[in-house]
mmCIF file of N, CA and C in Angstrom:
data_model
loop_
_atom_site.group_PDB
_atom_site.id
_atom_site.type_symbol
_atom_site.label_atom_id
_atom_site.label_comp_id
_atom_site.label_asym_id
_atom_site.label_seq_id
_atom_site.Cartn_x
_atom_site.Cartn_y
_atom_site.Cartn_z
ATOM 1 N N MET K 1 -68.803 133.534 59.726
ATOM 2 C CA MET K 1 -68.711 132.078 59.657
ATOM 3 C C MET K 1 -69.513 131.574 58.450
ATOM 4 N N ILE K 2 -68.916 130.693 57.702
ATOM 5 C CA ILE K 2 -69.581 130.116 56.534
ATOM 6 C C ILE K 2 -70.415 128.929 57.001
ATOM 7 N N GLU K 3 -71.673 128.941 56.614
ATOM 8 C CA GLU K 3 -72.610 127.906 57.040
ATOM 9 C C GLU K 3 -72.158 126.523 56.578
ATOM 10 N N PRO K 4 -72.454 125.498 57.380
ATOM 11 C CA PRO K 4 -72.154 124.124 56.953
ATOM 12 C C PRO K 4 -72.969 123.756 55.715
ATOM 13 N N LEU K 5 -72.461 122.821 54.974
ATOM 14 C CA LEU K 5 -73.187 122.208 53.864
ATOM 15 C C LEU K 5 -73.905 121.001 54.453
ATOM 16 N N VAL K 6 -75.226 120.936 54.294
ATOM 17 C CA VAL K 6 -76.013 119.841 54.866
ATOM 18 C C VAL K 6 -76.813 119.169 53.760
ATOM 19 N N VAL K 7 -76.707 117.842 53.705
ATOM 20 C CA VAL K 7 -77.507 117.030 52.801
ATOM 21 C C VAL K 7 -78.183 115.980 53.673
ATOM 22 N N GLU K 8 -79.514 115.921 53.623
ATOM 23 C CA GLU K 8 -80.258 114.952 54.417
ATOM 24 C C GLU K 8 -81.227 114.210 53.508
ATOM 25 N N PHE K 9 -81.291 112.896 53.686
ATOM 26 C CA PHE K 9 -82.120 112.078 52.803
ATOM 27 C C PHE K 9 -82.474 110.776 53.498
ATOM 28 N N GLU K 10 -83.466 110.096 52.950
ATOM 29 C CA GLU K 10 -83.907 108.809 53.487
ATOM 30 C C GLU K 10 -83.377 107.670 52.627
ATOM 31 N N VAL K 11 -83.105 106.565 53.286
ATOM 32 C CA VAL K 11 -82.633 105.357 52.615
ATOM 33 C C VAL K 11 -83.542 104.210 53.034
ATOM 34 N N ALA K 12 -84.019 103.438 52.087
ATOM 35 C CA ALA K 12 -84.895 102.301 52.374
ATOM 36 C C ALA K 12 -84.050 101.088 52.758
ATOM 37 N N ALA K 13 -83.379 101.215 53.908
ATOM 38 C CA ALA K 13 -82.533 100.135 54.434
ATOM 39 C C ALA K 13 -82.342 100.396 55.932
ATOM 40 N N PRO K 14 -82.145 99.343 56.721
ATOM 41 C CA PRO K 14 -81.899 99.527 58.149
ATOM 42 C C PRO K 14 -80.595 100.300 58.402
ATOM 43 N N VAL K 15 -80.509 100.917 59.577
ATOM 44 C CA VAL K 15 -79.347 101.736 59.937
ATOM 45 C C VAL K 15 -78.033 100.964 59.787
ATOM 46 N N THR K 16 -77.966 99.772 60.342
ATOM 47 C CA THR K 16 -76.721 99.000 60.288
ATOM 48 C C THR K 16 -76.310 98.729 58.848
ATOM 49 N N HIS K 17 -77.259 98.398 58.014
ATOM 50 C CA HIS K 17 -76.971 98.127 56.604
ATOM 51 C C HIS K 17 -76.499 99.409 55.896
ATOM 52 N N ALA K 18 -77.173 100.523 56.157
ATOM 53 C CA ALA K 18 -76.786 101.794 55.524
ATOM 54 C C ALA K 18 -75.358 102.172 55.911
ATOM 55 N N PHE K 19 -75.022 102.053 57.182
ATOM 56 C CA PHE K 19 -73.654 102.368 57.636
ATOM 57 C C PHE K 19 -72.643 101.461 56.950
ATOM 58 N N ASP K 20 -72.966 100.170 56.862
ATOM 59 C CA ASP K 20 -72.060 99.207 56.227
ATOM 60 C C ASP K 20 -71.866 99.500 54.741
ATOM 61 N N VAL K 21 -72.925 99.868 54.052
ATOM 62 C CA VAL K 21 -72.805 100.176 52.619
ATOM 63 C C VAL K 21 -71.940 101.415 52.422
ATOM 64 N N TRP K 22 -72.101 102.426 53.288
ATOM 65 C CA TRP K 22 -71.284 103.638 53.147
ATOM 66 C C TRP K 22 -69.816 103.343 53.418
ATOM 67 N N THR K 23 -69.526 102.618 54.476
ATOM 68 C CA THR K 23 -68.141 102.441 54.903
ATOM 69 C C THR K 23 -67.459 101.186 54.364
ATOM 70 N N GLY K 24 -68.226 100.161 54.055
ATOM 71 C CA GLY K 24 -67.614 98.902 53.658
ATOM 72 C C GLY K 24 -67.817 98.509 52.211
ATOM 73 N N ARG K 25 -68.727 99.188 51.515
ATOM 74 C CA ARG K 25 -69.008 98.840 50.116
ATOM 75 C C ARG K 25 -68.974 100.075 49.223
ATOM 76 N N CYS K 26 -68.198 101.036 49.621
ATOM 77 C CA CYS K 26 -68.163 102.336 48.949
ATOM 78 C C CYS K 26 -67.795 102.226 47.469
ATOM 79 N N ALA K 27 -66.855 101.363 47.132
ATOM 80 C CA ALA K 27 -66.422 101.246 45.725
ATOM 81 C C ALA K 27 -67.538 100.758 44.810
ATOM 82 N N ALA K 28 -68.557 100.107 45.375
ATOM 83 C CA ALA K 28 -69.656 99.587 44.562
ATOM 84 C C ALA K 28 -70.602 100.687 44.080
ATOM 85 N N TRP K 29 -70.645 101.817 44.772
ATOM 86 C CA TRP K 29 -71.602 102.858 44.406
ATOM 87 C C TRP K 29 -70.977 104.239 44.179
ATOM 88 N N TRP K 30 -69.762 104.452 44.664
ATOM 89 C CA TRP K 30 -69.121 105.765 44.494
ATOM 90 C C TRP K 30 -68.835 105.985 43.012
ATOM 91 N N PRO K 31 -69.161 107.158 42.459
ATOM 92 C CA PRO K 31 -68.945 107.375 41.023
ATOM 93 C C PRO K 31 -67.462 107.357 40.657
ATOM 94 N N PRO K 32 -67.065 106.513 39.707
ATOM 95 C CA PRO K 32 -65.652 106.446 39.306
ATOM 96 C C PRO K 32 -65.104 107.797 38.856
ATOM 97 N N SER K 33 -65.965 108.637 38.295
ATOM 98 C CA SER K 33 -65.513 109.953 37.841
ATOM 99 C C SER K 33 -65.125 110.860 39.008
ATOM 100 N N HIS K 34 -65.479 110.478 40.215
ATOM 101 C CA HIS K 34 -65.162 111.281 41.387
ATOM 102 C C HIS K 34 -64.112 110.579 42.251
ATOM 103 N N THR K 35 -63.138 109.956 41.554
ATOM 104 C CA THR K 35 -62.013 109.308 42.216
ATOM 105 C C THR K 35 -60.726 109.795 41.565
ATOM 106 N N VAL K 36 -59.608 109.527 42.191
ATOM 107 C CA VAL K 36 -58.317 109.936 41.638
ATOM 108 C C VAL K 36 -57.935 109.047 40.462
ATOM 109 N N SER K 37 -58.110 107.733 40.605
ATOM 110 C CA SER K 37 -57.686 106.793 39.564
ATOM 111 C C SER K 37 -58.703 106.652 38.438
ATOM 112 N N GLY K 38 -59.962 106.994 38.703
ATOM 113 C CA GLY K 38 -61.007 106.847 37.700
ATOM 114 C C GLY K 38 -61.590 105.451 37.620
ATOM 115 N N ASN K 39 -61.010 104.506 38.348
ATOM 116 C CA ASN K 39 -61.489 103.124 38.315
ATOM 117 C C ASN K 39 -60.913 102.355 39.502
ATOM 118 N N PRO K 40 -61.219 102.763 40.725
ATOM 119 C CA PRO K 40 -60.572 102.114 41.866
ATOM 120 C C PRO K 40 -61.008 100.667 42.058
ATOM 121 N N ASP K 41 -60.057 99.857 42.481
ATOM 122 C CA ASP K 41 -60.374 98.484 42.879
ATOM 123 C C ASP K 41 -61.060 98.470 44.241
ATOM 124 N N ALA K 42 -60.708 99.457 45.083
ATOM 125 C CA ALA K 42 -61.279 99.501 46.433
ATOM 126 C C ALA K 42 -61.289 100.939 46.936
ATOM 127 N N ILE K 43 -62.250 101.208 47.806
ATOM 128 C CA ILE K 43 -62.287 102.439 48.589
ATOM 129 C C ILE K 43 -62.414 101.972 50.030
ATOM 130 N N THR K 44 -61.452 102.344 50.845
ATOM 131 C CA THR K 44 -61.345 101.795 52.189
ATOM 132 C C THR K 44 -61.553 102.861 53.258
ATOM 133 N N PHE K 45 -62.393 102.529 54.226
ATOM 134 C CA PHE K 45 -62.534 103.299 55.453
ATOM 135 C C PHE K 45 -61.933 102.431 56.546
ATOM 136 N N GLU K 46 -60.768 102.773 57.053
ATOM 137 C CA GLU K 46 -60.180 101.998 58.144
ATOM 138 C C GLU K 46 -61.013 102.262 59.405
ATOM 139 N N PRO K 47 -61.614 101.207 59.981
ATOM 140 C CA PRO K 47 -62.670 101.359 60.989
ATOM 141 C C PRO K 47 -62.204 101.713 62.404
ATOM 142 N N ARG K 48 -61.616 102.925 62.533
ATOM 143 C CA ARG K 48 -61.164 103.383 63.848
ATOM 144 C C ARG K 48 -60.789 104.862 63.767
ATOM 145 N N PRO K 49 -60.862 105.572 64.876
ATOM 146 C CA PRO K 49 -60.341 106.936 64.869
ATOM 147 C C PRO K 49 -58.861 106.909 64.474
ATOM 148 N N GLY K 50 -58.482 107.802 63.599
ATOM 149 C CA GLY K 50 -57.120 107.811 63.069
ATOM 150 C C GLY K 50 -56.967 106.978 61.815
ATOM 151 N N GLY K 51 -57.994 106.185 61.480
ATOM 152 C CA GLY K 51 -57.940 105.363 60.270
ATOM 153 C C GLY K 51 -57.999 106.219 59.016
ATOM 154 N N ARG K 52 -57.456 105.690 57.963
ATOM 155 C CA ARG K 52 -57.432 106.416 56.693
ATOM 156 C C ARG K 52 -58.672 106.102 55.864
ATOM 157 N N ILE K 53 -59.006 107.047 54.985
ATOM 158 C CA ILE K 53 -59.980 106.827 53.920
ATOM 159 C C ILE K 53 -59.163 106.970 52.636
ATOM 160 N N PHE K 54 -59.139 105.901 51.836
ATOM 161 C CA PHE K 54 -58.307 105.950 50.634
ATOM 162 C C PHE K 54 -58.863 105.038 49.556
ATOM 163 N N GLU K 55 -58.458 105.338 48.334
ATOM 164 C CA GLU K 55 -58.801 104.453 47.217
ATOM 165 C C GLU K 55 -57.539 103.704 46.807
ATOM 166 N N THR K 56 -57.749 102.504 46.283
ATOM 167 C CA THR K 56 -56.659 101.703 45.743
ATOM 168 C C THR K 56 -56.916 101.532 44.255
ATOM 169 N N SER K 57 -55.957 101.959 43.445
ATOM 170 C CA SER K 57 -56.102 101.880 41.990
ATOM 171 C C SER K 57 -55.868 100.450 41.518
ATOM 172 N N PRO K 58 -56.236 100.139 40.274
ATOM 173 C CA PRO K 58 -55.961 98.805 39.742
ATOM 174 C C PRO K 58 -54.476 98.439 39.778
ATOM 175 N N ALA K 59 -53.595 99.445 39.724
ATOM 176 C CA ALA K 59 -52.149 99.192 39.785
ATOM 177 C C ALA K 59 -51.646 99.032 41.218
ATOM 178 N N GLY K 60 -52.545 99.213 42.200
ATOM 179 C CA GLY K 60 -52.158 99.062 43.595
ATOM 180 C C GLY K 60 -51.753 100.357 44.277
ATOM 181 N N ASP K 61 -51.817 101.473 43.571
ATOM 182 C CA ASP K 61 -51.488 102.764 44.168
ATOM 183 C C ASP K 61 -52.593 103.186 45.128
ATOM 184 N N GLU K 62 -52.209 103.782 46.242
ATOM 185 C CA GLU K 62 -53.173 104.294 47.200
ATOM 186 C C GLU K 62 -53.245 105.810 47.103
ATOM 187 N N HIS K 63 -54.470 106.332 47.132
ATOM 188 C CA HIS K 63 -54.707 107.766 47.084
ATOM 189 C C HIS K 63 -55.525 108.144 48.306
ATOM 190 N N LEU K 64 -54.925 108.946 49.180
ATOM 191 C CA LEU K 64 -55.554 109.314 50.444
ATOM 192 C C LEU K 64 -56.652 110.345 50.214
ATOM 193 N N TRP K 65 -57.828 110.084 50.795
ATOM 194 C CA TRP K 65 -58.974 110.997 50.709
ATOM 195 C C TRP K 65 -59.235 111.709 52.033
ATOM 196 N N GLY K 66 -58.865 111.086 53.150
ATOM 197 C CA GLY K 66 -59.156 111.693 54.434
ATOM 198 C C GLY K 66 -58.762 110.803 55.599
ATOM 199 N N GLU K 67 -59.220 111.201 56.794
ATOM 200 C CA GLU K 67 -58.870 110.497 58.023
ATOM 201 C C GLU K 67 -60.091 110.436 58.940
ATOM 202 N N ILE K 68 -60.337 109.262 59.506
ATOM 203 C CA ILE K 68 -61.453 109.063 60.430
ATOM 204 C C ILE K 68 -61.169 109.805 61.739
ATOM 205 N N LEU K 69 -62.122 110.597 62.175
ATOM 206 C CA LEU K 69 -62.024 111.288 63.460
ATOM 207 C C LEU K 69 -62.859 110.569 64.521
ATOM 208 N N ASP K 70 -64.077 110.188 64.174
ATOM 209 C CA ASP K 70 -64.958 109.449 65.086
ATOM 210 C C ASP K 70 -65.560 108.276 64.326
ATOM 211 N N TRP K 71 -65.512 107.103 64.934
ATOM 212 C CA TRP K 71 -66.055 105.879 64.332
ATOM 213 C C TRP K 71 -67.020 105.283 65.337
ATOM 214 N N GLU K 72 -68.322 105.468 65.116
ATOM 215 C CA GLU K 72 -69.343 105.041 66.064
ATOM 216 C C GLU K 72 -70.456 104.287 65.334
ATOM 217 N N PRO K 73 -70.147 103.077 64.811
ATOM 218 C CA PRO K 73 -71.164 102.331 64.071
ATOM 219 C C PRO K 73 -72.315 101.908 64.976
ATOM 220 N N PRO K 74 -73.513 101.851 64.474
ATOM 221 C CA PRO K 74 -73.902 102.187 63.112
ATOM 222 C C PRO K 74 -74.478 103.596 62.983
ATOM 223 N N GLY K 75 -74.339 104.434 64.036
ATOM 224 C CA GLY K 75 -75.054 105.697 64.032
ATOM 225 C C GLY K 75 -74.298 106.936 63.591
ATOM 226 N N ARG K 76 -72.955 106.899 63.638
ATOM 227 C CA ARG K 76 -72.230 108.138 63.383
ATOM 228 C C ARG K 76 -70.819 107.872 62.878
ATOM 229 N N LEU K 77 -70.392 108.769 61.998
ATOM 230 C CA LEU K 77 -69.053 108.729 61.422
ATOM 231 C C LEU K 77 -68.635 110.172 61.159
ATOM 232 N N ARG K 78 -67.417 110.537 61.567
ATOM 233 C CA ARG K 78 -66.909 111.887 61.290
ATOM 234 C C ARG K 78 -65.489 111.753 60.780
ATOM 235 N N PHE K 79 -65.162 112.534 59.728
ATOM 236 C CA PHE K 79 -63.823 112.431 59.147
ATOM 237 C C PHE K 79 -63.352 113.743 58.546
ATOM 238 N N ARG K 80 -62.021 113.874 58.467
ATOM 239 C CA ARG K 80 -61.400 114.967 57.707
ATOM 240 C C ARG K 80 -61.452 114.534 56.254
ATOM 241 N N TRP K 81 -61.731 115.470 55.346
ATOM 242 C CA TRP K 81 -62.004 115.142 53.943
ATOM 243 C C TRP K 81 -61.259 116.088 53.024
ATOM 244 N N HIS K 82 -60.420 115.515 52.145
ATOM 245 C CA HIS K 82 -59.679 116.362 51.214
ATOM 246 C C HIS K 82 -59.514 115.730 49.831
ATOM 247 N N LEU K 83 -60.466 114.922 49.404
ATOM 248 C CA LEU K 83 -60.419 114.339 48.064
ATOM 249 C C LEU K 83 -60.265 115.457 47.034
ATOM 250 N N PHE K 84 -59.263 115.347 46.179
ATOM 251 C CA PHE K 84 -58.924 116.318 45.122
ATOM 252 C C PHE K 84 -58.284 117.598 45.651
ATOM 253 N N PHE K 85 -58.043 117.703 46.958
ATOM 254 C CA PHE K 85 -57.447 118.913 47.529
ATOM 255 C C PHE K 85 -56.256 118.539 48.403
ATOM 256 N N ASP K 86 -55.440 119.522 48.692
ATOM 257 C CA ASP K 86 -54.324 119.339 49.598
ATOM 258 C C ASP K 86 -54.870 119.073 51.005
ATOM 259 N N PRO K 87 -54.236 118.194 51.785
ATOM 260 C CA PRO K 87 -54.721 117.931 53.138
ATOM 261 C C PRO K 87 -54.850 119.191 54.006
ATOM 262 N N SER K 88 -54.062 120.225 53.710
ATOM 263 C CA SER K 88 -54.182 121.469 54.483
ATOM 264 C C SER K 88 -55.518 122.161 54.233
ATOM 265 N N GLU K 89 -56.222 121.775 53.171
ATOM 266 C CA GLU K 89 -57.532 122.349 52.843
ATOM 267 C C GLU K 89 -58.683 121.408 53.219
ATOM 268 N N ALA K 90 -58.397 120.456 54.087
ATOM 269 C CA ALA K 90 -59.420 119.488 54.480
ATOM 270 C C ALA K 90 -60.563 120.164 55.228
ATOM 271 N N THR K 91 -61.761 119.680 54.951
ATOM 272 C CA THR K 91 -62.942 120.061 55.713
ATOM 273 C C THR K 91 -63.298 118.857 56.587
ATOM 274 N N GLU K 92 -64.339 118.998 57.390
ATOM 275 C CA GLU K 92 -64.818 117.870 58.186
ATOM 276 C C GLU K 92 -66.201 117.475 57.710
ATOM 277 N N VAL K 93 -66.422 116.172 57.624
ATOM 278 C CA VAL K 93 -67.717 115.631 57.239
ATOM 279 C C VAL K 93 -68.204 114.750 58.381
ATOM 280 N N GLU K 94 -69.453 114.981 58.786
ATOM 281 C CA GLU K 94 -70.088 114.126 59.786
ATOM 282 C C GLU K 94 -71.326 113.505 59.161
ATOM 283 N N LEU K 95 -71.426 112.189 59.281
ATOM 284 C CA LEU K 95 -72.601 111.454 58.817
ATOM 285 C C LEU K 95 -73.284 110.850 60.027
ATOM 286 N N THR K 96 -74.613 111.018 60.083
ATOM 287 C CA THR K 96 -75.390 110.323 61.102
ATOM 288 C C THR K 96 -76.425 109.456 60.394
ATOM 289 N N PHE K 97 -76.688 108.308 60.977
ATOM 290 C CA PHE K 97 -77.631 107.323 60.461
ATOM 291 C C PHE K 97 -78.666 107.097 61.559
ATOM 292 N N THR K 98 -79.899 107.551 61.325
ATOM 293 C CA THR K 98 -80.944 107.514 62.338
ATOM 294 C C THR K 98 -82.106 106.646 61.860
ATOM 295 N N PRO K 99 -82.591 105.737 62.717
ATOM 296 C CA PRO K 99 -83.720 104.898 62.313
ATOM 297 C C PRO K 99 -84.944 105.745 61.942
ATOM 298 N N HIS K 100 -85.657 105.256 60.968
ATOM 299 C CA HIS K 100 -86.876 105.906 60.470
ATOM 300 C C HIS K 100 -87.842 104.772 60.131
ATOM 301 N N PRO K 101 -89.151 104.979 60.218
ATOM 302 C CA PRO K 101 -90.085 103.877 59.931
ATOM 303 C C PRO K 101 -89.857 103.192 58.581
ATOM 304 N N ASP K 102 -89.373 103.912 57.589
ATOM 305 C CA ASP K 102 -89.135 103.322 56.275
ATOM 306 C C ASP K 102 -87.669 102.964 56.031
ATOM 307 N N GLY K 103 -86.840 103.021 57.065
ATOM 308 C CA GLY K 103 -85.423 102.697 56.904
ATOM 309 C C GLY K 103 -84.536 103.578 57.752
ATOM 310 N N THR K 104 -83.790 104.464 57.080
ATOM 311 C CA THR K 104 -82.788 105.288 57.750
ATOM 312 C C THR K 104 -82.815 106.701 57.196
ATOM 313 N N VAL K 105 -82.674 107.666 58.083
ATOM 314 C CA VAL K 105 -82.421 109.040 57.659
ATOM 315 C C VAL K 105 -80.915 109.254 57.787
ATOM 316 N N VAL K 106 -80.295 109.656 56.694
ATOM 317 C CA VAL K 106 -78.864 109.947 56.681
ATOM 318 C C VAL K 106 -78.711 111.459 56.602
ATOM 319 N N ARG K 107 -77.882 111.981 57.475
ATOM 320 C CA ARG K 107 -77.590 113.420 57.472
ATOM 321 C C ARG K 107 -76.089 113.588 57.308
ATOM 322 N N LEU K 108 -75.698 114.308 56.278
ATOM 323 C CA LEU K 108 -74.301 114.615 56.007
ATOM 324 C C LEU K 108 -74.122 116.108 56.240
ATOM 325 N N GLU K 109 -73.161 116.453 57.092
ATOM 326 C CA GLU K 109 -72.855 117.864 57.355
ATOM 327 C C GLU K 109 -71.360 118.082 57.152
ATOM 328 N N GLN K 110 -71.020 119.006 56.278
ATOM 329 C CA GLN K 110 -69.620 119.316 55.987
ATOM 330 C C GLN K 110 -69.319 120.721 56.486
ATOM 331 N N THR K 111 -68.284 120.835 57.318
ATOM 332 C CA THR K 111 -67.903 122.099 57.939
ATOM 333 C C THR K 111 -66.422 122.392 57.684
ATOM 334 N N GLY K 112 -65.992 123.562 58.142
ATOM 335 C CA GLY K 112 -64.586 123.934 58.039
ATOM 336 C C GLY K 112 -64.266 124.778 56.825
ATOM 337 N N TRP K 113 -65.286 125.342 56.221
ATOM 338 C CA TRP K 113 -65.097 126.142 55.005
ATOM 339 C C TRP K 113 -64.369 127.449 55.295
ATOM 340 N N ASP K 114 -64.487 127.965 56.514
ATOM 341 C CA ASP K 114 -63.932 129.274 56.861
ATOM 342 C C ASP K 114 -62.436 129.384 56.565
ATOM 343 N N LYS K 115 -61.690 128.326 56.825
ATOM 344 C CA LYS K 115 -60.237 128.414 56.668
ATOM 345 C C LYS K 115 -59.802 128.586 55.211
ATOM 346 N N LEU K 116 -60.723 128.400 54.263
ATOM 347 C CA LEU K 116 -60.391 128.532 52.847
ATOM 348 C C LEU K 116 -60.559 129.967 52.341
ATOM 349 N N GLY K 117 -61.108 130.854 53.169
ATOM 350 C CA GLY K 117 -61.373 132.215 52.727
ATOM 351 C C GLY K 117 -62.701 132.273 51.987
ATOM 352 N N GLU K 118 -63.378 133.396 52.054
ATOM 353 C CA GLU K 118 -64.738 133.524 51.525
ATOM 354 C C GLU K 118 -64.880 133.123 50.051
ATOM 355 N N PRO K 119 -64.119 133.691 49.105
ATOM 356 C CA PRO K 119 -64.351 133.316 47.691
ATOM 357 C C PRO K 119 -64.082 131.828 47.426
ATOM 358 N N ALA K 120 -62.986 131.321 47.949
ATOM 359 C CA ALA K 120 -62.644 129.908 47.723
ATOM 360 C C ALA K 120 -63.664 128.999 48.384
ATOM 361 N N ALA K 121 -64.049 129.337 49.604
ATOM 362 C CA ALA K 121 -64.995 128.503 50.336
ATOM 363 C C ALA K 121 -66.347 128.467 49.644
ATOM 364 N N SER K 122 -66.818 129.623 49.174
ATOM 365 C CA SER K 122 -68.123 129.664 48.508
ATOM 366 C C SER K 122 -68.135 128.828 47.241
ATOM 367 N N THR K 123 -67.090 128.977 46.438
ATOM 368 C CA THR K 123 -66.990 128.220 45.181
ATOM 369 C C THR K 123 -66.887 126.725 45.466
ATOM 370 N N ARG K 124 -66.000 126.367 46.369
ATOM 371 C CA ARG K 124 -65.799 124.948 46.680
ATOM 372 C C ARG K 124 -67.056 124.350 47.303
ATOM 373 N N ARG K 125 -67.705 125.105 48.197
ATOM 374 C CA ARG K 125 -68.903 124.608 48.861
ATOM 375 C C ARG K 125 -70.020 124.345 47.847
ATOM 376 N N GLU K 126 -70.184 125.254 46.892
ATOM 377 C CA GLU K 126 -71.222 125.082 45.870
ATOM 378 C C GLU K 126 -70.940 123.848 45.014
ATOM 379 N N ARG K 127 -69.698 123.709 44.535
ATOM 380 C CA ARG K 127 -69.339 122.534 43.726
ATOM 381 C C ARG K 127 -69.493 121.254 44.535
ATOM 382 N N THR K 128 -69.075 121.300 45.785
ATOM 383 C CA THR K 128 -69.164 120.117 46.638
ATOM 384 C C THR K 128 -70.617 119.762 46.920
ATOM 385 N N GLY K 129 -71.476 120.752 47.073
ATOM 386 C CA GLY K 129 -72.895 120.493 47.301
ATOM 387 C C GLY K 129 -73.519 119.736 46.153
ATOM 388 N N HIS K 130 -73.182 120.121 44.926
ATOM 389 C CA HIS K 130 -73.697 119.409 43.752
ATOM 390 C C HIS K 130 -73.159 117.971 43.722
ATOM 391 N N ALA K 131 -71.877 117.827 44.035
ATOM 392 C CA ALA K 131 -71.275 116.484 44.031
ATOM 393 C C ALA K 131 -71.934 115.589 45.077
ATOM 394 N N TRP K 132 -72.113 116.100 46.313
ATOM 395 C CA TRP K 132 -72.733 115.275 47.355
ATOM 396 C C TRP K 132 -74.149 114.873 46.985
ATOM 397 N N SER K 133 -74.880 115.742 46.332
ATOM 398 C CA SER K 133 -76.256 115.384 45.934
ATOM 399 C C SER K 133 -76.253 114.177 45.002
ATOM 400 N N ALA K 134 -75.356 114.173 44.030
ATOM 401 C CA ALA K 134 -75.264 113.043 43.095
ATOM 402 C C ALA K 134 -74.733 111.790 43.796
ATOM 403 N N ILE K 135 -73.735 111.959 44.630
ATOM 404 C CA ILE K 135 -73.118 110.818 45.323
ATOM 405 C C ILE K 135 -74.105 110.176 46.292
ATOM 406 N N THR K 136 -74.820 110.987 47.067
ATOM 407 C CA THR K 136 -75.759 110.421 48.037
ATOM 408 C C THR K 136 -76.942 109.736 47.358
ATOM 409 N N ALA K 137 -77.330 110.209 46.180
ATOM 410 C CA ALA K 137 -78.395 109.526 45.431
ATOM 411 C C ALA K 137 -77.937 108.129 45.013
ATOM 412 N N ARG K 138 -76.694 108.010 44.563
ATOM 413 C CA ARG K 138 -76.145 106.695 44.194
ATOM 414 C C ARG K 138 -76.084 105.784 45.420
ATOM 415 N N PHE K 139 -75.666 106.347 46.544
ATOM 416 C CA PHE K 139 -75.590 105.576 47.778
ATOM 417 C C PHE K 139 -76.971 105.056 48.184
ATOM 418 N N ALA K 140 -77.974 105.936 48.163
ATOM 419 C CA ALA K 140 -79.324 105.537 48.569
ATOM 420 C C ALA K 140 -79.842 104.391 47.708
ATOM 421 N N THR K 141 -79.577 104.449 46.415
ATOM 422 C CA THR K 141 -80.002 103.382 45.504
ATOM 423 C C THR K 141 -79.270 102.078 45.834
ATOM 424 N N ALA K 142 -77.966 102.147 46.044
ATOM 425 C CA ALA K 142 -77.178 100.945 46.350
ATOM 426 C C ALA K 142 -77.610 100.325 47.675
ATOM 427 N N ALA K 143 -77.839 101.158 48.682
ATOM 428 C CA ALA K 143 -78.252 100.640 49.990
ATOM 429 C C ALA K 143 -79.634 99.988 49.898
ATOM 430 N N ARG K 144 -80.555 100.630 49.192
ATOM 431 C CA ARG K 144 -81.903 100.079 49.029
ATOM 432 C C ARG K 144 -81.851 98.752 48.280
ATOM 433 N N ASP K 145 -81.148 98.746 47.140
ATOM 434 C CA ASP K 145 -81.098 97.540 46.313
ATOM 435 C C ASP K 145 -80.425 96.366 47.019
ATOM 436 N N SER K 146 -79.348 96.636 47.734
ATOM 437 C CA SER K 146 -78.640 95.537 48.406
ATOM 438 C C SER K 146 -79.396 95.063 49.653
ATOM 439 N N ALA K 147 -80.206 95.925 50.265
ATOM 440 C CA ALA K 147 -81.027 95.506 51.403
ATOM 441 C C ALA K 147 -82.189 94.636 50.950
ATOM 442 N N ALA K 148 -82.699 94.917 49.754
ATOM 443 C CA ALA K 148 -83.850 94.163 49.234
ATOM 444 C C ALA K 148 -83.448 92.801 48.687
ATOM 445 N N GLY K 149 -82.218 92.702 48.208
ATOM 446 C CA GLY K 149 -81.840 91.479 47.532
ATOM 447 C C GLY K 149 -80.898 90.673 48.286
#
């Protein structure tokens, strides 16, 4: 079994605000270089199990990134994730938002690497780990800044 990819970090914002910034203001902090269109007008998390995660390009085209599996605001979100990959290669991502004296601890765990086979899973997991580190840093800054102002 290939170990999950785990990224855990603190955000200087309350749990409800952190969840809202991740799910409702994603286009404000998600790196444009890590999107299909390169400049999305919106990134949408449809707020329900079965809801889609997708970007909308300036031309109005929709690009599917995944599907919501569990929607439990403000503490938990789980989804199938296949940005840049075929949906048959989707992994699962679970985010938890836990209160902390200085704000929120966010834990991201990505699983399902086994179905990709060892070489593919290892390569993809390593690249994805680097991407999540950069993406979560942008998120933490956006959540902190928008909570303060």
